PDB file of C-alpha atoms in Angstrom:
ATOM      1  CA  UNK I 841       0.008   0.005   0.002  1.00  0.00           C
ATOM      2  CA  UNK I 842       2.864   2.342   0.821  1.00  0.00           C
ATOM      3  CA  UNK I 843       4.506   1.495  -2.474  1.00  0.00           C
ATOM      4  CA  UNK I 844       1.342   2.316  -4.425  1.00  0.00           C
ATOM      5  CA  UNK I 845       0.883   5.718  -2.803  1.00  0.00           C
ATOM      6  CA  UNK I 846       4.610   6.453  -3.184  1.00  0.00           C
ATOM      7  CA  UNK I 847       4.396   5.751  -6.908  1.00  0.00           C
ATOM      8  CA  UNK I 848       1.236   7.892  -7.157  1.00  0.00           C
ATOM      9  CA  UNK I 849       3.026  10.721  -5.370  1.00  0.00           C
ATOM     10  CA  UNK I 850       5.944  10.539  -7.772  1.00  0.00           C
ATOM     11  CA  UNK I 851       3.625  10.555 -10.785  1.00  0.00           C
ATOM     12  CA  UNK I 852       1.624  13.495  -9.428  1.00  0.00           C
ATOM     13  CA  UNK I 853       4.848  15.362  -8.687  1.00  0.00           C
ATOM     14  CA  UNK I 854       6.144  14.911 -12.215  1.00  0.00           C
ATOM     15  CA  UNK I 855       2.787  15.959 -13.673  1.00  0.00           C
ATOM     16  CA  UNK I 856       2.777  19.078 -11.481  1.00  0.00           C
ATOM     17  CA  UNK I 857       6.257  20.040 -12.709  1.00  0.00           C
ATOM     18  CA  UNK I 858       5.196  19.556 -16.309  1.00  0.00           C
ATOM     19  CA  UNK I 859       1.922  21.444 -15.934  1.00  0.00           C
ATOM     20  CA  UNK I 860       3.494  24.403 -14.134  1.00  0.00           C
ATOM     21  CA  UNK I 861       6.138  24.679 -16.858  1.00  0.00           C
ATOM     22  CA  UNK I 862       3.424  24.667 -19.514  1.00  0.00           C
ATOM     23  CA  UNK I 863       1.823  27.838 -18.101  1.00  0.00           C
ATOM     24  CA  UNK I 864       2.688  31.033 -19.880  1.00  0.00           C
ATOM     25  CA  UNK I 865       4.468  33.745 -17.949  1.00  0.00           C
ATOM     26  CA  UNK I 866       2.455  36.628 -16.570  1.00  0.00           C
ATOM     27  CA  UNK I 867       5.383  39.031 -16.777  1.00  0.00           C
ATOM     28  CA  UNK I 868       8.002  40.324 -14.395  1.00  0.00           C
ATOM     29  CA  UNK I 869       9.204  36.927 -13.259  1.00  0.00           C
ATOM     30  CA  UNK I 870      11.805  34.389 -14.183  1.00  0.00           C
ATOM     31  CA  UNK I 871      10.030  33.614 -17.445  1.00  0.00           C
ATOM     32  CA  UNK I 872      10.759  37.135 -18.713  1.00  0.00           C
ATOM     33  CA  UNK I 873      14.320  37.001 -17.505  1.00  0.00           C
ATOM     34  CA  UNK I 874      15.124  33.991 -19.688  1.00  0.00           C
ATOM     35  CA  UNK I 875      13.307  35.160 -22.833  1.00  0.00           C
ATOM     36  CA  UNK I 876       9.809  33.956 -22.036  1.00  0.00           C
ATOM     37  CA  UNK I 877       8.417  37.467 -22.376  1.00  0.00           C
ATOM     38  CA  UNK I 878       8.958  37.579 -26.111  1.00  0.00           C
ATOM     39  CA  UNK I 879       7.214  34.271 -26.566  1.00  0.00           C
ATOM     40  CA  UNK I 880       4.228  35.209 -24.390  1.00  0.00           C
ATOM     41  CA  UNK I 881       3.350  38.217 -26.557  1.00  0.00           C
ATOM     42  CA  UNK I 882       2.429  35.875 -29.410  1.00  0.00           C
ATOM     43  CA  UNK I 883      -0.874  35.209 -27.728  1.00  0.00           C
ATOM     44  CA  UNK I 884      -2.608  31.985 -27.001  1.00  0.00           C
ATOM     45  CA  UNK I 885      -6.031  30.608 -26.499  1.00  0.00           C
ATOM     46  CA  UNK I 886      -7.694  31.783 -23.310  1.00  0.00           C
ATOM     47  CA  UNK I 887      -9.746  28.575 -23.268  1.00  0.00           C
ATOM     48  CA  UNK I 888      -6.598  26.425 -23.393  1.00  0.00           C
ATOM     49  CA  UNK I 889      -5.084  28.452 -20.538  1.00  0.00           C
ATOM     50  CA  UNK I 890      -8.210  28.037 -18.407  1.00  0.00           C
ATOM     51  CA  UNK I 891      -8.278  24.314 -19.117  1.00  0.00           C
ATOM     52  CA  UNK I 892      -4.598  24.081 -18.160  1.00  0.00           C
ATOM     53  CA  UNK I 893      -5.407  25.929 -14.927  1.00  0.00           C
ATOM     54  CA  UNK I 894      -8.191  23.466 -14.132  1.00  0.00           C
ATOM     55  CA  UNK I 895      -6.028  20.447 -14.879  1.00  0.00           C
ATOM     56  CA  UNK I 896      -3.256  21.868 -12.716  1.00  0.00           C
ATOM     57  CA  UNK I 897      -5.658  22.369  -9.810  1.00  0.00           C
ATOM     58  CA  UNK I 898      -7.023  18.821 -10.113  1.00  0.00           C
ATOM     59  CA  UNK I 899      -3.505  17.317 -10.270  1.00  0.00           C
ATOM     60  CA  UNK I 900      -2.502  19.487  -7.299  1.00  0.00           C
ATOM     61  CA  UNK I 901      -5.420  18.199  -5.274  1.00  0.00           C
ATOM     62  CA  UNK I 902      -4.495  14.632  -6.213  1.00  0.00           C
ATOM     63  CA  UNK I 903      -0.893  15.302  -5.174  1.00  0.00           C
ATOM     64  CA  UNK I 904      -2.011  16.707  -1.827  1.00  0.00           C
ATOM     65  CA  UNK I 905      -4.431  13.833  -1.193  1.00  0.00           C
ATOM     66  CA  UNK I 906      -1.811  11.215  -1.985  1.00  0.00           C
ATOM     67  CA  UNK I 907       0.668  12.981   0.278  1.00  0.00           C
ATOM     68  CA  UNK I 908      -1.811  13.046   3.198  1.00  0.00           C
ATOM     69  CA  UNK I 909      -2.870   9.424   2.709  1.00  0.00           C
ATOM     70  CA  UNK I 910       0.744   8.279   2.398  1.00  0.00           C
ATOM     71  CA  UNK I 911       1.592  10.116   5.638  1.00  0.00           C
ATOM     72  CA  UNK I 912      -1.350   8.565   7.465  1.00  0.00           C
ATOM     73  CA  UNK I 913      -0.563   5.064   6.182  1.00  0.00           C
ATOM     74  CA  UNK I 914       3.046   5.354   7.257  1.00  0.00           C
ATOM     75  CA  UNK I 915       2.083   6.758  10.646  1.00  0.00           C
ATOM     76  CA  UNK I 916      -0.413   4.016  11.508  1.00  0.00           C
ATOM     77  CA  UNK I 917       1.528   1.190   9.875  1.00  0.00           C
ATOM     78  CA  UNK I 918       4.599   1.621  12.041  1.00  0.00           C
TER      79      UNK I 918
END
């Protein structure tokens, strides 16, 4: 059971990294410093950005839930 939740946590963590990197920069941050500002002026679909936001929130909730469950399982197992 611990192994399953550990694997789920790793998968959710990798998905969170990928999804956060897919977001376009809002300006003034590290994305502008490394040239992301020029790319963000090209425009993108607002619907795609909202869907990416929703997917990121869902994956974040899954990450948090797997973290809490893994902590509880390890606490009560030992």
